[in-house]
Coordinates of C-alpha atoms in Angstrom, one line a residue:
X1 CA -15.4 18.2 -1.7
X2 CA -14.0 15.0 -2.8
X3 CA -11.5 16.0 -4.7
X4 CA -10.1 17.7 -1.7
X5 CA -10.5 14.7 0.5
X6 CA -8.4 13.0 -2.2
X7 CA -5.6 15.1 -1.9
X8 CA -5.5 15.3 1.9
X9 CA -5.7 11.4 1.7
X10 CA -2.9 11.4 -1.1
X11 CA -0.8 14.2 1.0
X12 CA -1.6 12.0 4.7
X13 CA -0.1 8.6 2.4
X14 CA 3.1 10.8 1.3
X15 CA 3.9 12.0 4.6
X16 CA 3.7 8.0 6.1
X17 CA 6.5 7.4 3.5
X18 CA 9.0 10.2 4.3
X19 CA 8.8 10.0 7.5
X20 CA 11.0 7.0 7.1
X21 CA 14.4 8.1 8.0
X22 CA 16.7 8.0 4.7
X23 CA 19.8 7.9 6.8
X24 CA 18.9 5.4 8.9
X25 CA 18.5 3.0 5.4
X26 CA 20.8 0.1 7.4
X27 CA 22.0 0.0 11.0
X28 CA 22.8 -3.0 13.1
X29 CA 20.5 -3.3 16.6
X30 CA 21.7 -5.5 18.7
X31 CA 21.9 -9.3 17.1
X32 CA 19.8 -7.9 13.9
X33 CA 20.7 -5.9 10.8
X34 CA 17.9 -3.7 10.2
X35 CA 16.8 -2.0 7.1
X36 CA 14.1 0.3 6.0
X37 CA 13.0 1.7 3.0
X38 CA 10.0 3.3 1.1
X39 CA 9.0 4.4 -2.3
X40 CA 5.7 6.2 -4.4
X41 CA 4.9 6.9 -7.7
X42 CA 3.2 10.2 -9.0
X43 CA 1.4 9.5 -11.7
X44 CA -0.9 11.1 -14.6
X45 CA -2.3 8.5 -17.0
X46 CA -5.1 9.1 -20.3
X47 CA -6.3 5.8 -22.0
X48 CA -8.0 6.7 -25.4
X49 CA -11.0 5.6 -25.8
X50 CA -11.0 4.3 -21.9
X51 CA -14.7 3.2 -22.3
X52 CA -18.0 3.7 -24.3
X53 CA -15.6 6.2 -26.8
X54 CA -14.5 8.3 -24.2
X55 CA -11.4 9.4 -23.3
X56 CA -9.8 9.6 -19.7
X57 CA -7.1 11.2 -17.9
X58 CA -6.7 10.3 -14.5
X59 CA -3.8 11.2 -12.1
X60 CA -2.7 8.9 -8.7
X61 CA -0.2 8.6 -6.3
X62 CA 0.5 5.2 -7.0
X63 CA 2.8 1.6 -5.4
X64 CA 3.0 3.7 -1.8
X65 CA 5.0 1.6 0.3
X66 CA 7.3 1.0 3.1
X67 CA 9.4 -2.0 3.7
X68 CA 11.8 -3.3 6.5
X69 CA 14.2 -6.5 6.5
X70 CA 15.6 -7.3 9.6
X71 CA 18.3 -10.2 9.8
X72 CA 19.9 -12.3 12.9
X73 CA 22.7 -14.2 13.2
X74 CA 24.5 -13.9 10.2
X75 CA 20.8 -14.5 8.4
X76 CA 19.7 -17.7 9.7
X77 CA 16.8 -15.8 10.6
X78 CA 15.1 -13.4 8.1
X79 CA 12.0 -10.8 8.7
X80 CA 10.7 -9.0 6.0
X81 CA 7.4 -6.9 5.9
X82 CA 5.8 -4.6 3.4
X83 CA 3.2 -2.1 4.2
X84 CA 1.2 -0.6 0.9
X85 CA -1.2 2.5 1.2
X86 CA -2.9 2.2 -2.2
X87 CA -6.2 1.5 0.1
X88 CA -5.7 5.2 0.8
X89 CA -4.9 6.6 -2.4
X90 CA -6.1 4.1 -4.6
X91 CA -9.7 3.1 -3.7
X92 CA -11.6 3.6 -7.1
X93 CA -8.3 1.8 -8.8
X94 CA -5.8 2.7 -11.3
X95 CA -6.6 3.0 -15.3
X96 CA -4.9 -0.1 -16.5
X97 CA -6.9 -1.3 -19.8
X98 CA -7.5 -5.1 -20.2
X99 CA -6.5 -5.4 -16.1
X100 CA -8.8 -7.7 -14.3
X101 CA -9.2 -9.0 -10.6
X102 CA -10.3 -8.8 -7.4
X103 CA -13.6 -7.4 -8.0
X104 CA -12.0 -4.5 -11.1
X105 CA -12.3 -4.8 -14.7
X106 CA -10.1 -2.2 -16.6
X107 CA -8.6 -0.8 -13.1
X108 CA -5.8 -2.5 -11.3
X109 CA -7.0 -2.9 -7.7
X110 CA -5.3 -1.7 -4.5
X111 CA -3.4 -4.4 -3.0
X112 CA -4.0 -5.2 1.0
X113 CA -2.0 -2.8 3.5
X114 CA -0.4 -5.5 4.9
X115 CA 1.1 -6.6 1.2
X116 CA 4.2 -9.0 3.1
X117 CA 5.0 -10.0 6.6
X118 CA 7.1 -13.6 6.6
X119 CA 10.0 -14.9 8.9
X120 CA 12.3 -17.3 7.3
X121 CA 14.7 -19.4 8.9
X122 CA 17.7 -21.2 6.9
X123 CA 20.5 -22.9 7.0
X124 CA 23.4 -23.7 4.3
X125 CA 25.1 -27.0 4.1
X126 CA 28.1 -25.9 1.5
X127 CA 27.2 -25.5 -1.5
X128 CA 23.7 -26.5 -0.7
X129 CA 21.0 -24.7 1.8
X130 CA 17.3 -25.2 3.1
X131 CA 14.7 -22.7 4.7
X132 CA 11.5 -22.4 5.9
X133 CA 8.9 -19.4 5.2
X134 CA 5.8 -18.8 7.1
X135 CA 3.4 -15.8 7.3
X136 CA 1.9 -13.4 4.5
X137 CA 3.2 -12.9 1.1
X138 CA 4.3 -14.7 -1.9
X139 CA 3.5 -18.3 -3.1
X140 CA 6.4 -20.1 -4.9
X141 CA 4.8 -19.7 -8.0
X142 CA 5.1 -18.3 -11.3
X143 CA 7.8 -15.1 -12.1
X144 CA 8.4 -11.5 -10.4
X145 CA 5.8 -9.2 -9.0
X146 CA 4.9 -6.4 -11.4
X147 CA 5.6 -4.0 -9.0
X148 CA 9.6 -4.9 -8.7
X149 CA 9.6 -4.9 -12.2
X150 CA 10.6 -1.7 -14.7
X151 CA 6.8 -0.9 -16.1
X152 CA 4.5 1.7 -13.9
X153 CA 1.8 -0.2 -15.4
X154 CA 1.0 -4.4 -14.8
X155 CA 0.9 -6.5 -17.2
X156 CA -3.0 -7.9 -17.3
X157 CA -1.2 -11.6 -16.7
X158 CA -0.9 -10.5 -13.2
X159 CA -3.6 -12.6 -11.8
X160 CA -2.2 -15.5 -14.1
X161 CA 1.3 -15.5 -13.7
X162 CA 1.4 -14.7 -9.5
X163 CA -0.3 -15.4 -6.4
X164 CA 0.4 -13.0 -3.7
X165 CA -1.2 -11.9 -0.4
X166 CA -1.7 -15.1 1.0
X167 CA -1.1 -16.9 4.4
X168 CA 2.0 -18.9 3.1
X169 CA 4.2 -21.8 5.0
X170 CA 7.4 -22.8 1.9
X171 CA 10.0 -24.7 2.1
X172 CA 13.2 -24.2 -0.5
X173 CA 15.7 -26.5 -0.6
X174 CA 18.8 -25.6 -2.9
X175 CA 22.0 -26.7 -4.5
X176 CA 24.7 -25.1 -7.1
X177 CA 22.3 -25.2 -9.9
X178 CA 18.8 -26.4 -8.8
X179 CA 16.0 -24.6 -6.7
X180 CA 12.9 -26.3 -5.5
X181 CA 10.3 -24.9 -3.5
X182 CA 6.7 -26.1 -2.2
X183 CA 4.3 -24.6 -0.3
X184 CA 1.0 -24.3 1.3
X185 CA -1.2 -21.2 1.2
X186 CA -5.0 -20.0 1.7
X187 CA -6.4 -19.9 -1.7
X188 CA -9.2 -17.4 -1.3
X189 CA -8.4 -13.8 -2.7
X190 CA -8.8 -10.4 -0.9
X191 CA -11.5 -8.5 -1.0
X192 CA -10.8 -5.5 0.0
X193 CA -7.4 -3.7 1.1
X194 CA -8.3 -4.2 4.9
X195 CA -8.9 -7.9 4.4
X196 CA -6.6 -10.9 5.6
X197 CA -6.2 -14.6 4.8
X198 CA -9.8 -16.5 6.1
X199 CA -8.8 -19.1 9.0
X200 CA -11.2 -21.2 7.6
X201 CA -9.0 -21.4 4.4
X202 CA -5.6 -22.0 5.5
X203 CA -3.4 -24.2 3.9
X204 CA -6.3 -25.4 1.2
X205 CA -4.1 -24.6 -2.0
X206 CA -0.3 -25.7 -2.8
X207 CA 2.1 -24.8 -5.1
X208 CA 5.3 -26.2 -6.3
X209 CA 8.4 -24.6 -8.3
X210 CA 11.3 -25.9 -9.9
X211 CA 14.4 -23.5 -11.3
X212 CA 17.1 -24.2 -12.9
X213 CA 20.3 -22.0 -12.6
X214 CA 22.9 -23.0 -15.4
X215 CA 25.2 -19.8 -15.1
X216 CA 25.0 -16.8 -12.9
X217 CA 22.8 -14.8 -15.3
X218 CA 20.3 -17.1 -16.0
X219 CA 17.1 -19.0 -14.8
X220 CA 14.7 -21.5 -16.2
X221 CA 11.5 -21.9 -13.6
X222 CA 8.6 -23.8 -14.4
X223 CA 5.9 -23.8 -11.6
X224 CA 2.5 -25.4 -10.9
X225 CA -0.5 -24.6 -8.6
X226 CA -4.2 -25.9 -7.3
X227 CA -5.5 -23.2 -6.0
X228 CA -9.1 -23.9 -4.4
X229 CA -12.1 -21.3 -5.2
X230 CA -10.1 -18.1 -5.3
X231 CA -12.9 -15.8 -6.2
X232 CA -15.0 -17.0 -3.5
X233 CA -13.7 -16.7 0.0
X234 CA -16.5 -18.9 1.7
X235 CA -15.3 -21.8 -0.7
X236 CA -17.6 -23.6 -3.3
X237 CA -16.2 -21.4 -6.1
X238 CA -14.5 -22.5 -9.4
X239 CA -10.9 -24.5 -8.3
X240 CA -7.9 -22.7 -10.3
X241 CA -5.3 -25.2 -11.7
X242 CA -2.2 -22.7 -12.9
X243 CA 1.3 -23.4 -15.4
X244 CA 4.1 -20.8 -15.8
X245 CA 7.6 -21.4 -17.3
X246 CA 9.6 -18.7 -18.0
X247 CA 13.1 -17.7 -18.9
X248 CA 15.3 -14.8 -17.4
X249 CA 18.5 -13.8 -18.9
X250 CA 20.6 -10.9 -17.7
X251 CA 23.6 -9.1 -18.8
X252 CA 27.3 -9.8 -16.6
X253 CA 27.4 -6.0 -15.9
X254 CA 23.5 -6.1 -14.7
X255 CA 22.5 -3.0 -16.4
X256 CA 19.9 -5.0 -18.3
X257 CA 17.7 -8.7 -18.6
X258 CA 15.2 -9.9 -20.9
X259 CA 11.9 -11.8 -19.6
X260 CA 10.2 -14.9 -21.9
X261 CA 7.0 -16.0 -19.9
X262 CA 4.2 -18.4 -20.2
X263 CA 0.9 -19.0 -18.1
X264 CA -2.3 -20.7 -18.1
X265 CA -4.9 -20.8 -16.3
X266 CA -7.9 -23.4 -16.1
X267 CA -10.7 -23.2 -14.3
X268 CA -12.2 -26.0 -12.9
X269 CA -16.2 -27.1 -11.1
X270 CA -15.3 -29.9 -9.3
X271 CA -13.2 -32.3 -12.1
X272 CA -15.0 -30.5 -14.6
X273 CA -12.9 -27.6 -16.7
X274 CA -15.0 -25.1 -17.6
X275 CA -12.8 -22.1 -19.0
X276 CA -8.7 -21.8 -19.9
X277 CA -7.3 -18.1 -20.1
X278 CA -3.1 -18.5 -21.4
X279 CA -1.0 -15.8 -21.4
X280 CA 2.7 -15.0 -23.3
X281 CA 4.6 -11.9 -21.9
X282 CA 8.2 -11.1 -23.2
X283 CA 9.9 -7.7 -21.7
X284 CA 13.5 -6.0 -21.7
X285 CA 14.9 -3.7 -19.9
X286 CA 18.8 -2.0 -20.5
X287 CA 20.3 0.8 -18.5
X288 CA 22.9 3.2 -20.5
X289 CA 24.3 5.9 -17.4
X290 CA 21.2 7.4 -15.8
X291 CA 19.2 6.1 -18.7
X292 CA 16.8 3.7 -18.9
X293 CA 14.4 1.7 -21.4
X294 CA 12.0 -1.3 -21.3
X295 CA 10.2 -2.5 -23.9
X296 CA 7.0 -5.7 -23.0
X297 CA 5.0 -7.2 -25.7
X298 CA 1.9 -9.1 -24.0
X299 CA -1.0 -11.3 -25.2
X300 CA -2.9 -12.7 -22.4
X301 CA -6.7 -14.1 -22.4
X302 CA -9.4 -13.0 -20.3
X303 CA -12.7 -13.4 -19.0
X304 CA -15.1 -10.6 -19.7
X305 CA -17.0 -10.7 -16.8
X306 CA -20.6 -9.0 -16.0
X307 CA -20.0 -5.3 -15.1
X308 CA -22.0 -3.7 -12.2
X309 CA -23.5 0.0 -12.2
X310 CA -20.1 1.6 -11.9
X311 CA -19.0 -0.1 -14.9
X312 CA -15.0 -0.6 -13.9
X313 CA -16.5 -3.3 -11.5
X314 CA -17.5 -6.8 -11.1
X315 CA -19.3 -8.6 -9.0
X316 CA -17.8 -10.3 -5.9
X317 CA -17.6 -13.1 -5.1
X318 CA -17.5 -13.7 -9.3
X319 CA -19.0 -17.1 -10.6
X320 CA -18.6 -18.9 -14.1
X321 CA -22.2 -17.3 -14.9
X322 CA -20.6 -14.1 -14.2
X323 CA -18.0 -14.7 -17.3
X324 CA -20.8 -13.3 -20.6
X325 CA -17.5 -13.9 -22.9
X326 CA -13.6 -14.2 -23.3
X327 CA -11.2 -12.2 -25.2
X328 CA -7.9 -12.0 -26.2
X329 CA -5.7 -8.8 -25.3
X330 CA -2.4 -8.2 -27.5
X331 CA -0.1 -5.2 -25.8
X332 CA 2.7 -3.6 -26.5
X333 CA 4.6 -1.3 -24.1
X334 CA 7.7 1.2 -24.6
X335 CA 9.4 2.7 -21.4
X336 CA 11.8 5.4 -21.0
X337 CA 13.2 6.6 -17.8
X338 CA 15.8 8.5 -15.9
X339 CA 17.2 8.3 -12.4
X340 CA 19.0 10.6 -10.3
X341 CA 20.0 10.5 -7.1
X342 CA 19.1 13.5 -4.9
X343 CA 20.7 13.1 -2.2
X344 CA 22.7 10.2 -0.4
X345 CA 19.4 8.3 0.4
X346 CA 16.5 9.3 -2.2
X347 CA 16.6 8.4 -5.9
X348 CA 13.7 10.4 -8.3
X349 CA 13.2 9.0 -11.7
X350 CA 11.0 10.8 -13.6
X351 CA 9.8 8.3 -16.5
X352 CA 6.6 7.7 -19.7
X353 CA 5.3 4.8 -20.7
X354 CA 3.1 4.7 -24.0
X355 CA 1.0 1.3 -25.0
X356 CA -0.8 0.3 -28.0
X357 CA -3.6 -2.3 -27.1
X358 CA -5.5 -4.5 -29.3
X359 CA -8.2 -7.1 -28.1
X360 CA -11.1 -9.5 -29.9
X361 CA -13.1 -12.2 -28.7
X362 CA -12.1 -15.4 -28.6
X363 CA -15.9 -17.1 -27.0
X364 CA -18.3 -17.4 -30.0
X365 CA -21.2 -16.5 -29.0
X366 CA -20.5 -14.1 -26.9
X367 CA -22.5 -11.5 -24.3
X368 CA -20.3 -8.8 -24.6
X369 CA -18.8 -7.2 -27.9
X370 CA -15.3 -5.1 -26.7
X371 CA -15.1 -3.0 -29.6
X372 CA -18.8 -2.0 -29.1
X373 CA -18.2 -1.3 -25.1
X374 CA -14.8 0.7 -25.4
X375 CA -15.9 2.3 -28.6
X376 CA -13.2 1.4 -30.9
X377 CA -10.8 -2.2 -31.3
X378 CA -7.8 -0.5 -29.8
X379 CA -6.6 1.8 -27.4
X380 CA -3.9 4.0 -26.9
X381 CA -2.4 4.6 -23.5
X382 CA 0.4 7.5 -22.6
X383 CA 1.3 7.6 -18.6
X384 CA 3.8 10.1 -17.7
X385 CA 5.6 10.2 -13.8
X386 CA 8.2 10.1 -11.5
X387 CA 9.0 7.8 -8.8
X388 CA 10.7 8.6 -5.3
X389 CA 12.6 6.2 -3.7
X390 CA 13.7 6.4 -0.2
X391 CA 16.6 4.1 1.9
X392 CA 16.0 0.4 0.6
X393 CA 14.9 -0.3 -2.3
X394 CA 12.5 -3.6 -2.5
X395 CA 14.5 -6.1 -4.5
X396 CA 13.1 -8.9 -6.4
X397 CA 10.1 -9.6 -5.1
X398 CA 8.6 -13.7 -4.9
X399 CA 11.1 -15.7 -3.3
X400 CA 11.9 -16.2 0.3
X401 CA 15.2 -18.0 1.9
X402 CA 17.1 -20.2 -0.3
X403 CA 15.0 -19.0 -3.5
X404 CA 16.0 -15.6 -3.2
X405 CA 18.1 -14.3 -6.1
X406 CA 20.4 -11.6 -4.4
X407 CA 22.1 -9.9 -1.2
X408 CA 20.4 -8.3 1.3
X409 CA 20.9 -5.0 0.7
X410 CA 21.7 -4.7 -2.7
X411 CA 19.6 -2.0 -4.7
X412 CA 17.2 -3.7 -7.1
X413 CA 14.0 -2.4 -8.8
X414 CA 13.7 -3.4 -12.4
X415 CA 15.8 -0.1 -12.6
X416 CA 19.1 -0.9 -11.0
X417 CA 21.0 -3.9 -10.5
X418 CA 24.5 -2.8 -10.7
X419 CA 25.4 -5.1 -7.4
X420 CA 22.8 -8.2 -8.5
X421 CA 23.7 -11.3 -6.9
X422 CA 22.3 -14.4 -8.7
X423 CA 21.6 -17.6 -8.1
X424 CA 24.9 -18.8 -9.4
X425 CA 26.6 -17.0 -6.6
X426 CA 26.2 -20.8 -4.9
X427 CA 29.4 -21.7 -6.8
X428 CA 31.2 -19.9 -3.9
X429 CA 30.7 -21.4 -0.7
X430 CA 32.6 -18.5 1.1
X431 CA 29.4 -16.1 -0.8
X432 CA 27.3 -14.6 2.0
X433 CA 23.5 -14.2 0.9

């Protein structure tokens, strides 16, 4: 019986997303241009051993989502909104080995339906331009969301390297080569895919981020954030103080970039630091016709966190007695892909992904022994899919306004970027972005 409330569940998602008209991708209604899009990923996953020696195979329909951007005025006003159904087809989570957060250990969470709703206003001075974000979505911190990136699978950084789902207000001001954003956000997490930003929260974290364009294909960002009691949405948690730099390089024909990154994490009581997690991700991707392959090498710390009776979960809201040890997770991921394009609107790309994960404690002593749990001191995991894209296609996905890397409009996934437009475009004042 569940199984078959699943797949109605799974079915009543898929339908949402095609119901988006394909053809109707871009039109222009009244003083906005609107477009839609929407996207899902079928997906069949075995981790070996997954836990306690046994191995798993596990299917999901995976990343549902449907997203709109609707412009004015020759884009001095900007709406863009996201809605994800993982809530629906995602509840228990998704096999993702070493993954932590929001309440999963070893399972990447569903994110919140309403993953993005902002308005941005902006205005350009030459070759230099300022904006204003408010609503839900991305702080300015850190690098690209997983999910607009090649891999199926997150990295298990995800929780270190962005913040996302938040009740945001960021201002970007830019110029030919230099991006600076800050912002205020709520810093308490969700809990659950129906949950939104707590009132009682707003504006009690900040963020600030600094990038550097030298030439069109490249970026330098380093980023900072206090982030008060995440795990905790009543407050009196652990504060998060956060680093990322990182490095992005891409190719002048845009059929491939390379990714350096760096993160850290420290937990704080009060002006006490209690624990530091660090993370170093480096990840390529290169496009050959209708052919694709990514390659990501990842070593992140993590807590190791009490586990409750169904033991891919953790108790919320998590405290530092919670963490029984720390461990360090080294993964390597290879990614092959193709992409077709069935029709004038929808793009499938059927894809595998196969990772080789190590891990050993780093907290001497420690409460919990991960070769013991899992069975073994690595784990093998093989995920075979395809994806289905429909209309728009989400493009990077962490900046608003003046931080934004390309066109409206212009195809980009982490799997096509033949029409990129980069931060270097500001060399051309008569550029429209």
């Amino acid at each position: 019986m569940g199984a078959i409330r699943w797949l109605r569940l799974n079915v009543l998602a898929f339908a949402l997303l095609i119901s988006v008209d394909a053809r109707a991708q871009s039109s222009q209604i009244g003083p906005a241009s609107v477009e839609i899009g929407a996207q899902a990923i079928g997906v069949v996953t075995r981790e070996s051993p997954a836990i306690h020696g046994r191995n798993l195979t596990e299917g999901y329909l995976t990343q549902p989502l449907v997203m709109a951007t609707a412009s004015f005025w020759s884009e001095a006003l900007e709406v863009k909104a996201a809605l994800d159904l993982e809530g629906v087809t995602l509840k228990r989570g998704e096999l993702n080995a070493g993954i932590l957060g929001e309440g999963y250990i070893d399972r990447r969470h569903p994110h919140t339906y309403l993953h993005e709703l902002v308005v941005t206003a902006q205005r350009r001075f030459g070759l230099n331009g300022v904006s204003m974000t408010l609503g839900k979505g991305f702080v300015p911190f850190g690098t690209d969301d997983p999910m607009a990136r090649p891999f199926e699978k997150y990295p298990i950084n995800h929780h270190l390297a962005q913040i996302l789902e938040r009740a945001v207000a960021i201002g970007a001001f830019r110029t030919q080569r230099v991006i600076l954003e800050a912002g205020l956000f709520n810093g308490d997490e969700p809990e659950s895919p129906g949950d939104v930003p707590n009132p009682d929260r707003y504006w009690d974290s900040w963020s600030g981020r600094v990038t550097f364009v030298p030439f069109p294909q490249g970026e330098f960002q380093t980023s900072y954030a206090r982030v008060r009691s995440p795990e905790n949405a009543r407050g009196g948690g652990a504060d998060h103080r956060k680093h990322s730099a990182s490095v992005r390089l891409e190719d002048a024909q845009h059929t491939g970039y390379g990714l350096l990154e760096w993160a850290r994490t420290t937990d704080y009581a009060g002006s006490s630091r209690t624990f530091a997690f660090n993370s170093l991700l480096a990840e390529t991707w290169a496009r050959y016709g209708l052919v694709s392959g990514a390659l990501r090498f990842e070593q992140t710390e993590r807590p190791d966190e009490e586990r409750q009776v169904d033991e891919f979960r953790s108790a919320l809201p998590a405290t530092d007695l919670s963490i029984i040890g720390r461990s360090r997770w080294t993964i390597i991921t290879a990614r092959i892909a193709a992409s077709f394009s069935v029709v004038k609107s929808l793009t499938f790309e059927p894809f595998a992904e196969v990772a080789r994960i190590r891990f050993t404690p780093t907290l001497e002593p420690s409460g919990f022994d991960p070769a013991q749990f899992y069975g073994s001191n690595r784990i093998w995991s093989v995920t075979a899919g395809a994806k289905l894209t429909f209309g728009m296609r989400h493009m990077r996905m962490g900046r608003y306004g003046m931080a934004t890397t390309e066109k409206r409009g212009m195809k980009m996934d982490g799997t096509e970027m033949e029409q990129m437009h980069m931060h270097g475009a500001m060399s051309n004042p008569t550029s429209k972005q």
